[in-house]
C-alpha positions as CSV (number, residue, x, y, z in Angstrom):
1,M,-2.1,-28.8,25.4
2,E,-1.9,-27.9,21.8
3,S,1.6,-27.8,20.4
4,G,0.8,-25.8,17.3
5,K,3.8,-24.0,16.0
6,I,5.9,-24.7,19.1
7,L,9.0,-26.5,17.9
8,G,11.3,-28.8,19.8
9,Q,9.8,-28.3,23.3
10,E,8.0,-31.6,23.6
11,H,9.4,-32.2,27.1
12,I,7.6,-29.0,28.3
13,I,4.4,-29.8,26.4
14,R,4.4,-33.3,27.9
15,H,5.0,-31.9,31.4
16,F,2.1,-29.5,31.1
17,E,-0.3,-32.1,29.6
18,N,0.6,-34.6,32.3
19,A,0.1,-32.0,35.1
20,I,-3.4,-31.3,33.8
21,Q,-4.3,-35.0,33.4
22,T,-3.1,-35.9,36.9
23,G,-4.2,-32.7,38.6
24,K,-0.7,-32.1,39.9
25,I,-0.5,-28.4,38.9
26,S,2.0,-26.1,40.5
27,H,1.1,-22.6,41.6
28,A,4.2,-21.1,39.9
29,Y,6.3,-21.9,36.9
30,I,9.4,-20.5,35.3
31,I,9.9,-21.0,31.5
32,S,13.5,-20.0,30.7
33,G,15.0,-19.6,27.3
34,E,16.4,-16.9,25.0
35,E,14.2,-14.5,23.2
36,G,12.4,-16.0,20.2
37,T,12.2,-19.6,21.5
38,G,8.5,-19.7,22.1
39,K,8.2,-19.1,25.8
40,L,5.0,-17.0,25.4
41,K,3.4,-19.6,23.1
42,L,4.1,-22.3,25.6
43,A,2.6,-20.3,28.4
44,R,-0.5,-19.3,26.4
45,S,-0.9,-22.9,25.2
46,F,-0.7,-24.2,28.8
47,A,-3.1,-21.5,30.1
48,K,-5.5,-22.3,27.2
49,A,-5.5,-26.0,28.1
50,L,-5.9,-25.3,31.8
51,Q,-9.0,-23.1,31.2
52,C,-10.5,-25.3,28.4
53,E,-14.0,-26.5,29.2
54,E,-13.1,-30.0,28.0
55,N,-10.5,-30.3,30.8
56,C,-12.8,-29.1,33.5
57,P,-16.4,-30.0,32.7
58,D,-19.4,-29.3,35.0
59,M,-17.6,-26.6,36.9
60,G,-20.8,-25.6,38.6
61,S,-21.4,-21.9,39.5
62,L,-19.1,-19.3,37.9
63,G,-16.0,-18.4,39.8
64,N,-16.0,-21.5,42.0
65,V,-12.8,-23.6,42.2
66,F,-13.2,-26.8,40.3
67,D,-14.3,-29.7,42.4
68,A,-13.0,-33.1,41.1
69,S,-16.2,-34.8,42.3
70,Q,-18.2,-32.8,39.8
71,K,-16.3,-34.2,36.8
72,E,-18.3,-36.3,34.4
73,P,-17.9,-40.0,35.1
74,N,-15.6,-41.7,32.5
75,K,-14.7,-38.2,31.1
76,K,-11.1,-38.4,30.0
77,I,-9.0,-35.3,30.7
78,T,-6.5,-35.1,27.8
79,G,-4.5,-32.1,28.9
80,K,-5.0,-30.6,25.5
81,A,-7.1,-27.5,24.6
82,C,-10.1,-28.4,22.5
83,G,-9.8,-25.1,20.5
84,H,-13.5,-24.6,20.1
85,C,-15.0,-23.9,23.5
86,K,-15.8,-20.4,24.6
87,S,-12.7,-20.2,26.8
88,C,-10.4,-21.5,24.0
89,R,-11.8,-18.9,21.6
90,Q,-11.3,-16.2,24.2
91,T,-7.7,-17.2,24.8
92,D,-7.0,-17.1,21.1
93,S,-8.4,-13.6,20.9
94,L,-6.5,-12.5,24.1
95,S,-9.9,-11.8,25.8
96,Q,-10.0,-14.6,28.3
97,P,-10.9,-12.7,31.5
98,D,-9.0,-15.1,33.8
99,I,-5.7,-15.1,31.9
100,K,-3.8,-11.9,32.6
101,Y,-0.6,-10.7,31.1
102,I,1.5,-8.4,33.3
103,T,2.7,-5.3,31.5
104,H,5.2,-2.6,32.2
105,E,6.0,0.8,30.7
106,K,9.4,1.4,32.3
107,A,12.7,-0.4,31.6
108,G,12.1,-2.7,34.5
109,I,9.2,-4.3,36.3
110,G,8.8,-2.5,39.6
111,V,7.0,-3.3,42.8
112,D,4.0,-1.1,41.7
113,E,3.4,-3.3,38.7
114,I,3.4,-6.5,40.8
115,R,1.2,-5.0,43.5
116,D,-1.3,-3.4,41.1
117,Q,-1.6,-6.2,38.5
118,I,-1.2,-9.3,40.8
119,N,-1.2,-8.7,44.5
120,N,-4.2,-6.4,44.6
121,D,-6.1,-8.5,42.1
122,I,-5.4,-12.0,43.3
123,D,-8.1,-12.3,46.0
124,I,-10.8,-11.7,43.4
125,K,-12.0,-15.1,42.3
126,P,-11.9,-16.2,38.7
127,Y,-14.7,-14.7,36.6
128,S,-15.6,-17.7,34.5
129,S,-12.9,-20.3,34.7
130,R,-11.3,-22.9,37.0
131,Y,-8.1,-20.9,37.4
132,K,-6.8,-17.3,37.5
133,I,-3.6,-17.3,35.5
134,Y,-0.9,-14.5,35.6
135,I,1.7,-14.6,32.8
136,I,4.7,-12.3,33.3
137,P,6.8,-11.8,30.1
138,E,10.4,-10.5,30.5
139,S,10.2,-11.4,34.2
140,E,14.0,-11.1,34.4
141,K,13.3,-7.3,34.4
142,M,11.7,-7.5,37.9
143,T,13.5,-5.5,40.5
144,V,14.5,-7.1,43.8
145,Q,11.6,-5.2,45.4
146,A,9.2,-6.5,42.8
147,Q,10.5,-10.1,43.3
148,N,10.0,-9.8,47.1
149,A,6.4,-8.5,46.5
150,L,5.7,-11.5,44.2
151,L,7.3,-13.9,46.7
152,K,4.6,-13.1,49.2
153,T,2.0,-14.2,46.7
154,I,3.8,-17.3,45.6
155,E,4.3,-18.5,49.2
156,E,0.6,-18.5,50.0
157,P,-1.5,-18.1,46.9
158,P,-5.2,-18.8,46.7
159,A,-6.0,-22.3,45.4
160,Y,-7.1,-21.0,42.0
161,V,-4.0,-19.0,41.2
162,I,-1.2,-20.0,38.7
163,I,1.7,-17.7,38.0
164,I,4.0,-18.2,34.9
165,L,7.2,-16.3,34.7
166,L,8.9,-16.1,31.3
167,T,12.5,-15.2,31.4
168,T,15.8,-15.2,29.4
169,N,17.7,-15.7,32.6
170,A,16.4,-17.6,35.6
171,D,19.6,-17.0,37.5
172,I,18.6,-13.4,38.4
173,F,15.7,-14.6,40.5
174,L,15.8,-14.7,44.3
175,Q,16.6,-18.2,45.5
176,T,13.4,-18.2,47.5
177,I,11.4,-17.7,44.2
178,L,13.3,-20.4,42.4
179,S,12.7,-22.9,45.2
180,R,8.9,-22.3,44.9
181,C,8.6,-22.6,41.1
182,V,8.7,-25.5,38.7
183,I,11.6,-24.5,36.3
184,L,11.3,-25.6,32.7
185,N,14.2,-24.8,30.3
186,I,13.8,-24.3,26.6
187,R,15.9,-26.6,24.4
188,P,17.6,-25.7,21.1
189,V,15.5,-26.8,18.1
190,K,17.1,-29.0,15.4
191,E,18.1,-27.1,12.3
192,E,16.0,-29.3,10.0
193,S,12.9,-28.7,12.0
194,I,13.4,-24.9,11.8
195,K,14.1,-25.0,8.1
196,N,11.0,-27.1,7.4
197,Q,8.8,-24.7,9.4
198,L,10.2,-21.7,7.6
199,M,9.5,-23.3,4.3
200,T,6.0,-24.7,5.0
201,E,4.5,-22.1,7.3
202,Y,6.2,-18.9,6.1
203,G,7.0,-19.7,2.4
204,I,10.7,-19.1,2.8
205,N,12.7,-20.6,-0.1
206,E,15.0,-23.5,0.8
207,Y,18.3,-21.6,0.5
208,N,17.2,-18.8,2.9
209,A,15.5,-21.2,5.2
210,R,18.6,-23.3,5.5
211,M,20.8,-20.3,6.1
212,A,18.5,-18.8,8.7
213,A,18.1,-22.2,10.5
214,V,21.9,-22.7,10.8
215,F,22.4,-19.1,11.8
216,S,19.7,-19.2,14.5
217,G,21.5,-21.6,16.8
218,G,18.3,-23.5,17.4
219,N,16.1,-20.5,18.0
220,P,13.0,-20.5,15.7
221,G,12.2,-16.9,16.4
222,K,15.6,-15.7,15.5
223,A,15.6,-17.8,12.4
224,L,12.3,-16.2,11.2
225,R,13.7,-12.7,11.9
226,Q,16.8,-13.5,9.9
227,A,14.9,-15.2,7.0
228,T,12.7,-12.1,6.6
229,S,15.2,-9.4,7.4
230,E,16.5,-7.1,4.6
231,E,19.4,-6.1,6.9
232,F,20.5,-9.7,7.2
233,K,20.3,-10.2,3.4
234,E,22.3,-7.1,2.8
235,L,24.9,-8.3,5.3
236,K,25.2,-11.7,3.6
237,D,25.4,-10.1,0.1
238,R,28.1,-7.7,1.2
239,L,30.1,-10.6,2.8
240,I,30.0,-12.5,-0.5
241,D,31.0,-9.5,-2.5
242,I,33.9,-8.7,-0.2
243,L,35.2,-12.3,-0.3
244,Q,35.0,-12.5,-4.1
245,S,36.8,-9.1,-4.4
246,L,39.5,-10.3,-2.0
247,E,40.1,-13.4,-4.1
248,T,40.4,-11.6,-7.5
249,G,41.4,-8.0,-6.7
250,G,44.6,-6.2,-5.8
251,M,45.6,-4.6,-2.5
252,D,43.3,-1.7,-3.1
253,V,40.3,-4.0,-2.3
254,I,41.4,-4.1,1.4
255,S,40.6,-0.5,2.1
256,S,37.3,-0.6,0.1
257,S,36.3,-3.8,2.0
258,V,37.0,-2.2,5.4
259,K,35.0,0.8,4.3
260,Q,32.0,-1.4,3.4
261,I,32.0,-3.4,6.7
262,A,32.5,-0.2,8.8
263,E,29.0,0.8,7.8
264,L,27.8,-2.4,9.5
265,K,29.6,-2.2,12.8
266,K,26.4,-2.8,14.8
267,Q,26.1,-6.2,13.0
268,A,29.7,-7.2,13.6
269,E,28.7,-10.3,15.6
270,D,26.5,-11.6,12.8
271,Y,29.2,-10.8,10.2
272,F,31.8,-12.9,12.0
273,Y,29.4,-15.7,12.3
274,L,28.6,-15.6,8.6
275,L,32.4,-15.6,7.9
276,R,32.8,-18.7,9.9
277,L,29.9,-20.4,8.1
278,W,31.5,-19.5,4.7
279,F,34.9,-21.0,5.6
280,R,33.2,-23.9,7.2
281,D,31.6,-24.5,3.8
282,T,35.0,-24.1,2.1
283,L,36.5,-26.7,4.4
284,I,33.6,-29.1,3.8
285,Y,33.8,-28.7,0.1
286,K,37.5,-29.2,0.0
287,A,37.1,-32.4,2.0
288,T,34.1,-33.9,0.2
289,G,33.5,-32.0,-3.0
290,R,29.7,-32.2,-2.3
291,K,27.6,-29.2,-3.0
292,E,24.6,-30.5,-1.1
293,Q,26.4,-30.2,2.3
294,L,27.0,-26.5,1.9
295,I,25.1,-23.7,3.6
296,F,25.9,-21.2,0.9
297,Q,24.7,-23.5,-1.9
298,D,23.8,-20.7,-4.2
299,N,27.4,-19.5,-4.1
300,Y,29.1,-22.9,-4.5
301,K,31.2,-21.8,-7.5
302,A,32.9,-19.3,-5.3
303,I,33.3,-21.8,-2.5
304,E,34.7,-24.3,-5.0
305,S,37.2,-21.8,-6.3
306,Q,38.4,-20.9,-2.8
307,A,38.6,-24.6,-1.8
308,K,40.9,-25.3,-4.7
309,N,43.2,-22.3,-3.8
310,C,43.3,-22.9,-0.1
311,S,45.1,-25.6,1.8
312,Y,43.6,-27.1,5.0
313,L,46.2,-25.0,6.9
314,D,45.1,-21.9,5.1
315,I,41.4,-22.4,6.0
316,N,42.4,-23.1,9.7
317,M,44.5,-20.0,9.8
318,I,41.6,-17.9,8.4
319,L,39.2,-19.4,11.1
320,Q,41.7,-18.6,13.8
321,S,42.1,-15.0,12.5
322,I,38.3,-14.6,12.5
323,D,38.3,-15.6,16.2
324,Q,41.2,-13.3,17.0
325,A,39.6,-10.3,15.2
326,Q,36.3,-10.8,17.0
327,N,38.1,-11.0,20.4
328,Q,40.0,-7.8,19.6
329,I,36.9,-5.9,18.8
330,K,35.3,-7.1,22.0
331,A,38.4,-5.7,23.7
332,N,37.7,-2.3,22.0
333,V,40.7,-2.4,19.6
334,N,40.2,-0.1,16.7
335,F,37.6,-1.7,14.4
336,D,39.0,-0.5,11.1
337,S,42.6,-1.7,12.0
338,V,41.3,-5.1,13.1
339,M,39.3,-5.6,9.9
340,E,42.1,-4.5,7.7
341,V,44.5,-7.1,9.2
342,L,41.7,-9.8,9.0
343,F,40.9,-9.0,5.3
344,L,44.7,-9.0,4.5
345,T,45.0,-12.5,6.1
346,I,42.0,-13.8,4.2
347,K,43.3,-12.3,0.9
348,E,46.7,-13.8,1.2
349,R,45.3,-17.3,2.0
350,I,42.5,-17.5,-0.6
351,Q,44.6,-16.2,-3.6
352,G,46.8,-19.4,-3.3
């Protein structure tokens, strides 16, 4: 397989490469991980390597299942896609005829989609490759009826068929499907790896790359969205403005701060996370006095000021208040009232 831009999933890449090298390939896989973690890239990379002509030389007539006896003597199967054969080029351009992506127009994936795009197609042998591969993005959206229809195929598939389900939640699948699939779980990616990728491949500056990497929780796709999002930048800028206003202004800043954040209710979860990161920086700076350990490095003067004004108890009380406010909002307590109390607590603590 070619890893390319797939970060932190070496365990899955090694599994796929070893399966190709040894010929121990399952008829069904589940790749599970949250949105933006590279599930589709992994599936496409696996499919590309499976169909690569370097991994199945001398296939014989088109459409025939690969016969291991036809393999060139001393030809080493690497499990990686060569990237230059006809099949690899077709895979890159999404035109490989034997790699099919299941689509759906409705909110869920119904039995008709499974029957029309898989079950009714599966008996047709591969057009030009060793395998016929079906990739199902968002497979957690399959109805129970659709899963049952797919189960019949997974139980007794033709020898050339491979089905790859991509999901954010494998727990929703029928146990009978889970028992017939190899389940591969996406792992969180290290912050440093995400930061470096954002900087080298996407040209994101170090400050924004670090911020996005920390905020992403190990999800490279989420990090890229945040690093390039104007909405996220606005949210961060408003947070900093509000905190600086609370530190230096009078009681009138409370109502204006609540008014500002009320416009961003839909981003409340992100706002609370940023608040925690800010006061995490305040705590770290108070303990170490080192700017290089901060996430909000561009705002270290404001962090430094608040670290001097706040005691360790003050910072801990603020962090507890943030958690309490977030829980209250989740419980549908009035948003403005909750934020007013939170900002008042922060103001009292950071003014010393």
